[in-house]
Structures are given as C-alpha cells and as structure tokens.
PDB file of C-alpha atoms in Angstrom:
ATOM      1  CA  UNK A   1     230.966  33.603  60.216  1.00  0.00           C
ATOM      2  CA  UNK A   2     234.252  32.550  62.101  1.00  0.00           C
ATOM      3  CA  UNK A   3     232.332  32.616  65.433  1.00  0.00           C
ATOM      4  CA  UNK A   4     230.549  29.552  64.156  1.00  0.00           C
ATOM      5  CA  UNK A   5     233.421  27.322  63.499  1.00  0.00           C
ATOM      6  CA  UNK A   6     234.254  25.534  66.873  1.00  0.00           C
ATOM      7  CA  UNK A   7     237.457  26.558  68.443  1.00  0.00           C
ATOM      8  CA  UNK A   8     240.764  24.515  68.245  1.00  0.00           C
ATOM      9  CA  UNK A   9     239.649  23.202  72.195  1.00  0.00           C
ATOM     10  CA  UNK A  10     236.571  22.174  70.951  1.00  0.00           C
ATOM     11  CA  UNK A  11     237.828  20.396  68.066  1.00  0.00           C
ATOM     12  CA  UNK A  12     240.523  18.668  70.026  1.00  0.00           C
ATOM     13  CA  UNK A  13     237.859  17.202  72.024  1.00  0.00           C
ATOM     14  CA  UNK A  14     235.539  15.552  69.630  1.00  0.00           C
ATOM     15  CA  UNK A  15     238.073  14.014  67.659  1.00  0.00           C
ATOM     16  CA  UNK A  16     238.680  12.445  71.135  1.00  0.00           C
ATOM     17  CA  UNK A  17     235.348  11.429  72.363  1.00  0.00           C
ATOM     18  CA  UNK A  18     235.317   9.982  68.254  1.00  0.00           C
ATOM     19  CA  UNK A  19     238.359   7.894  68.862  1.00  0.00           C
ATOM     20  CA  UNK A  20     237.203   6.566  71.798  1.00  0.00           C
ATOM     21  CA  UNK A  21     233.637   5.827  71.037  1.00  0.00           C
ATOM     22  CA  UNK A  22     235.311   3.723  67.316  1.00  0.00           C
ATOM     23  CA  UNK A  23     237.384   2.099  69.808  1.00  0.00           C
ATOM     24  CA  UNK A  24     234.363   0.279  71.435  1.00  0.00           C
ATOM     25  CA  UNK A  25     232.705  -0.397  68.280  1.00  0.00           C
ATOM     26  CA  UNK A  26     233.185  -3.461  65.566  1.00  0.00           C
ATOM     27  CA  UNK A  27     232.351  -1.067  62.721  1.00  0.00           C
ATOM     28  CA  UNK A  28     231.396   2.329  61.510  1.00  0.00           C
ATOM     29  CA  UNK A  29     230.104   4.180  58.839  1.00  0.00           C
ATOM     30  CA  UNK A  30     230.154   7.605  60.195  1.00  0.00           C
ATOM     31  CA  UNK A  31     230.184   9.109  64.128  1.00  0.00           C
ATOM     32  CA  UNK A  32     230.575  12.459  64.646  1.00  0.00           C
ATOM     33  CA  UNK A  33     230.843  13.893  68.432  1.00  0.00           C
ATOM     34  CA  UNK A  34     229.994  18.369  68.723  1.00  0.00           C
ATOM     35  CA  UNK A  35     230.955  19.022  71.855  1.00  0.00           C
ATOM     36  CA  UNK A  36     229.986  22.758  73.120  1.00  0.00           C
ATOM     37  CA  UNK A  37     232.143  24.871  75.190  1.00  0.00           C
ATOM     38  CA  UNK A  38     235.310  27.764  75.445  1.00  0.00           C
ATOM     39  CA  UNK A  39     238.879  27.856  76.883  1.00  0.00           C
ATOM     40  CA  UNK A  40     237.529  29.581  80.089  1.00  0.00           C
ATOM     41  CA  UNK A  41     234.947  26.717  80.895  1.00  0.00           C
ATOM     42  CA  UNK A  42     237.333  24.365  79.476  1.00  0.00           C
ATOM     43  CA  UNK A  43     239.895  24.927  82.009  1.00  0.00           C
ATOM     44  CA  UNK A  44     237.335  25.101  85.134  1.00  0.00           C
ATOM     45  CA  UNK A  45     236.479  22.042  83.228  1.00  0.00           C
ATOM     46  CA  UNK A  46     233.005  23.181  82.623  1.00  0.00           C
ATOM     47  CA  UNK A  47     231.101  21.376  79.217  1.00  0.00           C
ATOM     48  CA  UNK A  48     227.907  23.387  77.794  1.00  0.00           C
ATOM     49  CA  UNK A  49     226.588  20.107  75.535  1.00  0.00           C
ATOM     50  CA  UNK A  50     227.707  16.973  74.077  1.00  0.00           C
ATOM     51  CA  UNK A  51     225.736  15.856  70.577  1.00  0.00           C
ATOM     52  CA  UNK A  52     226.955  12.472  69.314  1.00  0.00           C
ATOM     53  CA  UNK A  53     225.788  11.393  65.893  1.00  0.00           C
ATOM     54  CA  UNK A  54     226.563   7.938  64.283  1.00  0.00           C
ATOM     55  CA  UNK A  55     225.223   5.647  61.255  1.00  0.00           C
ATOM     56  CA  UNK A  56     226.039   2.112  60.237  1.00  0.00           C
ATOM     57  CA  UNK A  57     227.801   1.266  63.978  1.00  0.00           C
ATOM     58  CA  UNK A  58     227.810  -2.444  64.664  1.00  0.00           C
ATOM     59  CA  UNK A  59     227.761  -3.514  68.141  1.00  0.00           C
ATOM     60  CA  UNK A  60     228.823  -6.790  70.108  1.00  0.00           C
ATOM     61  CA  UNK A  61     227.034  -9.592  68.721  1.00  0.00           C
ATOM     62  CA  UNK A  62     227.492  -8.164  65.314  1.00  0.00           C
ATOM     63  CA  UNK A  63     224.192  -6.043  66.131  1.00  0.00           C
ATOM     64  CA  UNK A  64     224.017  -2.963  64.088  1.00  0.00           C
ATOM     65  CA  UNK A  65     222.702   0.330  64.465  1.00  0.00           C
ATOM     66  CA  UNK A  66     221.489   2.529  61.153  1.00  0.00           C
ATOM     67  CA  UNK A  67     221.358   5.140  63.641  1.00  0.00           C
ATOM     68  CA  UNK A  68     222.033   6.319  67.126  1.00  0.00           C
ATOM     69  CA  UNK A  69     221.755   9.689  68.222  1.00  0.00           C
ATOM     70  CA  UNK A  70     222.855  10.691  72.122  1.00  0.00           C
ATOM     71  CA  UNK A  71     222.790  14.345  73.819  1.00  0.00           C
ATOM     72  CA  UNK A  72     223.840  15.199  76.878  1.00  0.00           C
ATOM     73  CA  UNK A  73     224.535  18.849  78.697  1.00  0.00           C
ATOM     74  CA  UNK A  74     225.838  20.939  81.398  1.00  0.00           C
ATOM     75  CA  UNK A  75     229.019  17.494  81.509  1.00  0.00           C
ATOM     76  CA  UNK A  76     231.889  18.318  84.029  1.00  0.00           C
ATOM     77  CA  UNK A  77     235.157  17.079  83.127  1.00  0.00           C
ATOM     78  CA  UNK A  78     238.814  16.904  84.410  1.00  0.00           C
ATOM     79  CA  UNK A  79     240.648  19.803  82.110  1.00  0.00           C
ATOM     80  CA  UNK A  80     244.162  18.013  82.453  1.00  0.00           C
ATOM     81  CA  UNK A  81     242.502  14.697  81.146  1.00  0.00           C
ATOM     82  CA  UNK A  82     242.309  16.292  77.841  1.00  0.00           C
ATOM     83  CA  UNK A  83     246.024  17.283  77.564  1.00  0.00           C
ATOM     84  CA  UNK A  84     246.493  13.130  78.075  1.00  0.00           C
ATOM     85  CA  UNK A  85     244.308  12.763  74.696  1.00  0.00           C
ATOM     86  CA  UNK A  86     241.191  11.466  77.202  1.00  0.00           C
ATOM     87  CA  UNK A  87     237.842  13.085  78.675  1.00  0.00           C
ATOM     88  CA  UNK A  88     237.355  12.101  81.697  1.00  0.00           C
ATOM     89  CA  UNK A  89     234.582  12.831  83.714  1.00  0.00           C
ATOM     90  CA  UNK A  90     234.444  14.462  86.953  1.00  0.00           C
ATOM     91  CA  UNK A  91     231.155  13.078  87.448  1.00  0.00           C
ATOM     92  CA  UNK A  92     228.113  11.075  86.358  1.00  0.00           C
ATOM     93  CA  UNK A  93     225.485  12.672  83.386  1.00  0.00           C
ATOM     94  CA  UNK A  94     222.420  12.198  81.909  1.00  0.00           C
ATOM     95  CA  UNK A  95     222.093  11.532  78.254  1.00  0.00           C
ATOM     96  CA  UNK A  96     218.790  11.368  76.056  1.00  0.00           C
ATOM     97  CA  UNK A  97     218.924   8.548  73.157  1.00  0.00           C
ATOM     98  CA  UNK A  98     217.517   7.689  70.022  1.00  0.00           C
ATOM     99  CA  UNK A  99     218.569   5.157  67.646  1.00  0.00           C
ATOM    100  CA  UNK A 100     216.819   3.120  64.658  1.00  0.00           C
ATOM    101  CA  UNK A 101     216.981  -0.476  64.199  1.00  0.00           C
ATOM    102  CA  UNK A 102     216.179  -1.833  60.218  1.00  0.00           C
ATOM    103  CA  UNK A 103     214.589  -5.041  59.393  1.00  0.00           C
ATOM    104  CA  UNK A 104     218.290  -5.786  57.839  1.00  0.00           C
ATOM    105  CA  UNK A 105     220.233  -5.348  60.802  1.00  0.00           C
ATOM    106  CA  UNK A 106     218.125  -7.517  63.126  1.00  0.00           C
ATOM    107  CA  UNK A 107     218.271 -10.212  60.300  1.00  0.00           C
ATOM    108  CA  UNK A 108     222.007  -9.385  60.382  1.00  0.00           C
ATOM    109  CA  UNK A 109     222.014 -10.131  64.141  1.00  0.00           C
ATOM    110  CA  UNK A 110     220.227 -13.357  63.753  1.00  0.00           C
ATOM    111  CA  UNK A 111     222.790 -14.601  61.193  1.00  0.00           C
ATOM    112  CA  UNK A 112     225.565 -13.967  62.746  1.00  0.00           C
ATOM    113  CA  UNK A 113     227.911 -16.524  63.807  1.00  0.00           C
ATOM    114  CA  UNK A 114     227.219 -15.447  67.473  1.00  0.00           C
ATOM    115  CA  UNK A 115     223.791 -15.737  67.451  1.00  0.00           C
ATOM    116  CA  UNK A 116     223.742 -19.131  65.282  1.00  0.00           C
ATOM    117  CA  UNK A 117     225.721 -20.498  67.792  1.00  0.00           C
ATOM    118  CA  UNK A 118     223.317 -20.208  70.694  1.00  0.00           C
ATOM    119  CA  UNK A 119     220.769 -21.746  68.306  1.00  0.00           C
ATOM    120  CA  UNK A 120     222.416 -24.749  67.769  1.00  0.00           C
ATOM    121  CA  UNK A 121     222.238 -28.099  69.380  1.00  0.00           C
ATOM    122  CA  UNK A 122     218.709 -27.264  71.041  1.00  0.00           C
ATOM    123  CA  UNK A 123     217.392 -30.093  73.128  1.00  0.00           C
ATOM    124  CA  UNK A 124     213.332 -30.407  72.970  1.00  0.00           C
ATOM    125  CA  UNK A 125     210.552 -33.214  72.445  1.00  0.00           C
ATOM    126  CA  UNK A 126     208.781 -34.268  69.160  1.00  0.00           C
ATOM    127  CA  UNK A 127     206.282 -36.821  69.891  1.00  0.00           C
ATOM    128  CA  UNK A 128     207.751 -37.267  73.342  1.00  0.00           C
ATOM    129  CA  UNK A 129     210.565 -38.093  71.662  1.00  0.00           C
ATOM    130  CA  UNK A 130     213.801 -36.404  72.777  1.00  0.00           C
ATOM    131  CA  UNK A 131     215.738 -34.599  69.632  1.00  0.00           C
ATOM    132  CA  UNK A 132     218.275 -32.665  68.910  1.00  0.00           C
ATOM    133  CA  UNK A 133     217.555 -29.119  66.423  1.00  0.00           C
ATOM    134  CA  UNK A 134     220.111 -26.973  64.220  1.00  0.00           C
ATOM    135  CA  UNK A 135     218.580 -23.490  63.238  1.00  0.00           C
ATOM    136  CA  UNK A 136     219.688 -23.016  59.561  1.00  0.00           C
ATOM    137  CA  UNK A 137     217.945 -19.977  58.427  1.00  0.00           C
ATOM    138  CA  UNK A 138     216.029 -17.360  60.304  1.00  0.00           C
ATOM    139  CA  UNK A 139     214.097 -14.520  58.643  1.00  0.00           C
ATOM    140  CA  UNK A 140     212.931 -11.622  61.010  1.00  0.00           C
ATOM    141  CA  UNK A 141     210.149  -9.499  59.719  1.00  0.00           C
ATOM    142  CA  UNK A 142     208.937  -6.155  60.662  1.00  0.00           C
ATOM    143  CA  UNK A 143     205.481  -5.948  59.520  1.00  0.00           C
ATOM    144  CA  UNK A 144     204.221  -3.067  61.018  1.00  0.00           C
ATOM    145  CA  UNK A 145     200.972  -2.781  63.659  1.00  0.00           C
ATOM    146  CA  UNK A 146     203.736  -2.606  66.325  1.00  0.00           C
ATOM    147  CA  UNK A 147     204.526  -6.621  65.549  1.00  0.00           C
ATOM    148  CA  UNK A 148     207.961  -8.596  65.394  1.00  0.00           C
ATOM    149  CA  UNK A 149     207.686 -11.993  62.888  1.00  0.00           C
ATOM    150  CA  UNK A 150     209.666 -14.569  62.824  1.00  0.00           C
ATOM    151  CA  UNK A 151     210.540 -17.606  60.622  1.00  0.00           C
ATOM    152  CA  UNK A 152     212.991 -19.801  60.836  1.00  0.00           C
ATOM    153  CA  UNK A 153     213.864 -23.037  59.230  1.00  0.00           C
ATOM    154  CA  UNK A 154     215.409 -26.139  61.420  1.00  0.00           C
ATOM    155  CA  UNK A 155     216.998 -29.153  60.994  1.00  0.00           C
ATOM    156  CA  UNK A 156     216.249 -32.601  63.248  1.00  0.00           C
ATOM    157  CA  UNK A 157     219.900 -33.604  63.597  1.00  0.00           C
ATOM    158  CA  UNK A 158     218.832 -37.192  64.057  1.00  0.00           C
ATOM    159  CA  UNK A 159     216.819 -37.778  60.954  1.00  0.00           C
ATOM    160  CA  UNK A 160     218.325 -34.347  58.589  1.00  0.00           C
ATOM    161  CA  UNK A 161     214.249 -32.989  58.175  1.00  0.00           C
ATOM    162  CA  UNK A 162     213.732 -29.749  57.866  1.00  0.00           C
ATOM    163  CA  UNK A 163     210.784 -27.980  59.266  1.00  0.00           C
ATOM    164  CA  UNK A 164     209.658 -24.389  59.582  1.00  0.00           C
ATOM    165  CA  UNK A 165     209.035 -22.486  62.739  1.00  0.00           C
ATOM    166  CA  UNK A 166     206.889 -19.229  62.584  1.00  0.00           C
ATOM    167  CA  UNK A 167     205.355 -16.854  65.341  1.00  0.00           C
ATOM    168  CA  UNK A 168     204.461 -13.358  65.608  1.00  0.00           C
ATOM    169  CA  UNK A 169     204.460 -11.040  68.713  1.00  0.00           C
ATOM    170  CA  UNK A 170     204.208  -7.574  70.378  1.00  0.00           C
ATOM    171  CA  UNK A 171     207.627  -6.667  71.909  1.00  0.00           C
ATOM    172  CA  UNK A 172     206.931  -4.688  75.555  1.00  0.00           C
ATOM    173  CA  UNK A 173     209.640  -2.999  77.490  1.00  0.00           C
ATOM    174  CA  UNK A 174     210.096  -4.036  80.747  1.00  0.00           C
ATOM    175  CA  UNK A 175     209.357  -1.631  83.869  1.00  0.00           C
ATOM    176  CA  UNK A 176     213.123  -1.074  84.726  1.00  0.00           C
ATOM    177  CA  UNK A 177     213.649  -0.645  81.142  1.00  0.00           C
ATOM    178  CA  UNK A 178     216.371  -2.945  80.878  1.00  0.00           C
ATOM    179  CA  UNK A 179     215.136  -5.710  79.031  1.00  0.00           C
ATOM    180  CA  UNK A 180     212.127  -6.332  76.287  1.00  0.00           C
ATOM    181  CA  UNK A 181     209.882  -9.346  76.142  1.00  0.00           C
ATOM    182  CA  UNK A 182     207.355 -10.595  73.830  1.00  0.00           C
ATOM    183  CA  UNK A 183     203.451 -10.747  74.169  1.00  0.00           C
ATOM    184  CA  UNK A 184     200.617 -11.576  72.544  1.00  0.00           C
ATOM    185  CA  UNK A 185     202.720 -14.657  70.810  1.00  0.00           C
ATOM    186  CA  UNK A 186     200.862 -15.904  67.919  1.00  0.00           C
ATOM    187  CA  UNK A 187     202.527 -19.113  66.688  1.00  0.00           C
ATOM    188  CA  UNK A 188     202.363 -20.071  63.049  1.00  0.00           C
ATOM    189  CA  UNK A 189     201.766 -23.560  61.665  1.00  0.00           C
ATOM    190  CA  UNK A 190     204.474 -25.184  63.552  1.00  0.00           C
ATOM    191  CA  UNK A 191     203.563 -29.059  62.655  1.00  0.00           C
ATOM    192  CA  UNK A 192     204.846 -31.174  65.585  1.00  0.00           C
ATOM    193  CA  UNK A 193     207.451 -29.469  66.579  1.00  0.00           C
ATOM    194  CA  UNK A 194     207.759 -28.683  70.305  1.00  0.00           C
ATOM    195  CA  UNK A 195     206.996 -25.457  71.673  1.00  0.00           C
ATOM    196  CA  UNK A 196     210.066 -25.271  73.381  1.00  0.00           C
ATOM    197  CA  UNK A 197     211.955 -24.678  69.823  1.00  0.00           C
ATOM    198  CA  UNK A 198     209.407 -21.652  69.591  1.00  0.00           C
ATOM    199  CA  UNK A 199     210.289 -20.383  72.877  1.00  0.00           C
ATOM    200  CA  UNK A 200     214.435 -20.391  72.382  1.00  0.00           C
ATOM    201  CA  UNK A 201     213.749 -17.862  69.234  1.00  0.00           C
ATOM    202  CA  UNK A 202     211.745 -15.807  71.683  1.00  0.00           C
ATOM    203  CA  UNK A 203     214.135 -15.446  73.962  1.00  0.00           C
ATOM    204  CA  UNK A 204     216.552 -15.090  71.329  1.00  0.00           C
ATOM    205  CA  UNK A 205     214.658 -12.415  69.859  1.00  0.00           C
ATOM    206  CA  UNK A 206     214.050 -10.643  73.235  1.00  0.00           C
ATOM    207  CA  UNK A 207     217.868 -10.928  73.830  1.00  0.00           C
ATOM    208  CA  UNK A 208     218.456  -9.181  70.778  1.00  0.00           C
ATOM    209  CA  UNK A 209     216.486  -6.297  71.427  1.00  0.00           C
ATOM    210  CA  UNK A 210     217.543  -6.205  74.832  1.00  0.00           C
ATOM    211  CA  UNK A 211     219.865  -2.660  75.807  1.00  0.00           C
ATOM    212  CA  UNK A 212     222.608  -4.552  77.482  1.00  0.00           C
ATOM    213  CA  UNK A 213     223.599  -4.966  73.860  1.00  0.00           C
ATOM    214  CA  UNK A 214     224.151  -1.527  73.084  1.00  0.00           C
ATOM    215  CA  UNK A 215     225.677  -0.497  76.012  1.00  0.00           C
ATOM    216  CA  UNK A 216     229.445   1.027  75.582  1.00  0.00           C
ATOM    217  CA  UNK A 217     232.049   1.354  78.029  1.00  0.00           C
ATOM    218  CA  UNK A 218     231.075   3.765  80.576  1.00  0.00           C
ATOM    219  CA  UNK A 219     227.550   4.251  79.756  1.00  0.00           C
ATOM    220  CA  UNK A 220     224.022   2.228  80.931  1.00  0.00           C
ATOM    221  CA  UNK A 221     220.810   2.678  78.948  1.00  0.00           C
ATOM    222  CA  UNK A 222     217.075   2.392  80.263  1.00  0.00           C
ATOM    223  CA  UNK A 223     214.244   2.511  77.202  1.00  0.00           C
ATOM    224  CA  UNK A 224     211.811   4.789  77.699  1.00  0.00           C
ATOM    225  CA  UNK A 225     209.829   3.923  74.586  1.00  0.00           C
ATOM    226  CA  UNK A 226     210.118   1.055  71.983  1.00  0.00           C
ATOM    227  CA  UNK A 227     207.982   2.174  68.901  1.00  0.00           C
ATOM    228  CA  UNK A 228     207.825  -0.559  66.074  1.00  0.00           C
ATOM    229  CA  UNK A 229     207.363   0.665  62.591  1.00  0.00           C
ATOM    230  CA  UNK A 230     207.127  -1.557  59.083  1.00  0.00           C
ATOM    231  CA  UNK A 231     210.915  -1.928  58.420  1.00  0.00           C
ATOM    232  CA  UNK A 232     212.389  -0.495  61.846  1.00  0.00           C
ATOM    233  CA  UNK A 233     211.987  -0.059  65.410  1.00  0.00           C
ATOM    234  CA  UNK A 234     212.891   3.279  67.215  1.00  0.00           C
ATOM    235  CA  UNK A 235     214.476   3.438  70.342  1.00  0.00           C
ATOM    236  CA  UNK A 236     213.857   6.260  72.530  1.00  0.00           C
ATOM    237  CA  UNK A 237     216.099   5.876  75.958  1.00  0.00           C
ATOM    238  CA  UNK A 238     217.801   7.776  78.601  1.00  0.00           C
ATOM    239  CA  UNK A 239     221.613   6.993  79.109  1.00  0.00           C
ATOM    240  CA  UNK A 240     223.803   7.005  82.727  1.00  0.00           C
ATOM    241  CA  UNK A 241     227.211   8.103  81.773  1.00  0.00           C
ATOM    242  CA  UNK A 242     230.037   7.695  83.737  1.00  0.00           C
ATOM    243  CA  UNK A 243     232.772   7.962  81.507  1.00  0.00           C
ATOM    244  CA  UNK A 244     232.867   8.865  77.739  1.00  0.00           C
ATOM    245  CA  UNK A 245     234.885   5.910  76.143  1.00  0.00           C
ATOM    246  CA  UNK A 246     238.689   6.876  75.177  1.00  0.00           C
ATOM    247  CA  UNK A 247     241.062   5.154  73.025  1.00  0.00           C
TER     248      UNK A 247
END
C-alpha cells in the first residue's frame, strides 16, 4: 500500500510544476501534475514520466479549455533547480496532448472583450457603398458532421441596422500543424452584406482555433488531429517542451 503513495521528492515536484503551470493561466478549476521518479534518479536528475491533468483552464484571450491532458517521459532535469522551488530542464522533450474544446467555451472566446474588440469598426462595401460594422452578438455552433456554424448579428454604424451574418464550414489543420483554416464555406442568407464581413469571422474563427493560443511558457504545440464532434472539438497534438513553466 505505502509503495503507492509518491515519495516526499515526488510530491515536492508536482506541487511545483502546479504552481508554475497556474501561474501562466487566467483561471482554473483543477490541474494536477504526477510526476514519476525516486531520490536516486532525482539527484542524477533523471525523470521516469510527467502526466499533467487540468479542467476548466482559461487561456489568453479568455479561451478556455474543459480539458487538457499532456504526457511526457524519460524528462531530464537539473536536480539543484528543484531545491530553488523550479524544474528546470536540462533539455528539450516530447509531450503527447489532448484537450476538449465545448460549444460554451468557443462562444466564451467570441464574447470576450478581446475578441469583440477585433470585431469592431470593420471597414467593407454594401452596395459599393463604403460602411462601417460593429459585431454585437455572435453565436458559434457545433453541429456535428465535422462542421463549425456561425451566426452573428451586426450593426451598420452609419444607419444603426442590424443584420445577420451566417456561414458554415469544415475546419482543416494546416500541414505544419500550426494553424487551422476553414473549407467548404457555406454562407447563409447574408442579404447585401459584403463578403468581406463573412470573411473577418472566418479568420476570426480560424484564429481562435489556432494552437498559438494555447501555447504556455516554454512549450510549442503542432495538431496532429482536429476531430469535431456535436458540442466539442478534440484536440489531439504533440508538444516541444523546453521548459516546464515555474512560478
């Protein structure tokens, strides 16, 4: 029984790595870091596994994660960082990642005061027209069939009308795995509004989903696999680490 209860080195280091992983985040619900070893391959600085665990963690951008899972093994680290309250690495690992994305926190992202901003004060055309448009609501769907929908309701600034913008889409990762884009756009009745209104929330919504947002200090994801379920997408990646964030 007691040789399953992780010793007081072990201990010591995942309420580090927990510290310093909070410290990068806006919020969280719960994060727990297992980190695998002994005192003798603690103090050649040897690391069997690291298992990191987290719900409800809300990113830059006020993007939140319902849940992100990371492992990585066979991690070398400095054994006198520790005794400074840090884990530093000696050097660079690989880490497999999964997290989930709900229809709530994307919304959540779209809604946020960061994200409203760079939806404001949109230049297009309307009847060759030039006009300025206000994003007041969005609402992102996912509907399932491996589809992202959109609506969103905008205001002409010039004349206070409010019109509705709607499109569906098939979000693709790219081949570096860095960034997602949208394909197979199929625009909903969009009256005489300029496409170019449609094509800001794309971007917006392929800047959302994009990695770079859930990248912490130290660490660099590439997706591997972007599945798209009714409710939430599921992020399968593989993480560089260079440093496991400390407080």
């Amino acid at each position: 029984m007691f040789d399953q209860q992780p010793g007081l080195g072990e201990e010591a280091l995942n309420k580090v790595a927990e510290l310093g992983l909070a410290s990068q985040l806006d919020d969280v619900e719960n994060l727990d870091v297992d980190i695998k070893t002994d005192a003798f391959k603690l103090i050649q600085g040897e690391v069997d596994s690291v298992t990191i665990d987290g719900n409800g963690l809300v990113m830059q951008g006020d993007l939140r994660v319902e849940e992100l899972d990371m492992y990585m093994s066979s991690v070398a680290i400095n054994p006198l960082s520790v005794a400074l309250g840090k884990i530093e690495l000696t050097k660079p690992t690989e880490a497999s990642v999964r997290a989930v994305l709900t229809e709530a926190d994307i919304n959540r992202a779209f809604n946020s005061d960061y994200v409203r901003q760079q939806l404001q004060q949109q230049q297009i055309h309307v009847q060759s027209q030039p006009v300025t448009v206000d994003a007041q609501q969005v609402n992102f769907r996912l509907p399932g069939e491996g589809k992202v929908a959109l609506n969103a309701s905008v205001m002409l600034r010039e004349t206070g009308q409010i019109h509705q913008v709607a499109f569906s889409a098939v979000p693709r990762v790219s081949a570096s795995g860095q960034t997602v884009t949208l394909e197979n756009v199929e625009y909903g009745n969009n009256e005489e509004l300029s496409p170019e209104l449609t094509q800001a929330l794309i971007e917006e919504t392929s800047e959302i989903l994009n990695l770079s947002n859930f990248d912490l200090e130290g660490m660099t994801l590439k997706i591997n696999n972007l599945q798209i379920e009714a409710g939430k997408i599921i992020l399968q990646a593989e993480a560089h680490v260079e440093q496991i964030p400390s407080g």
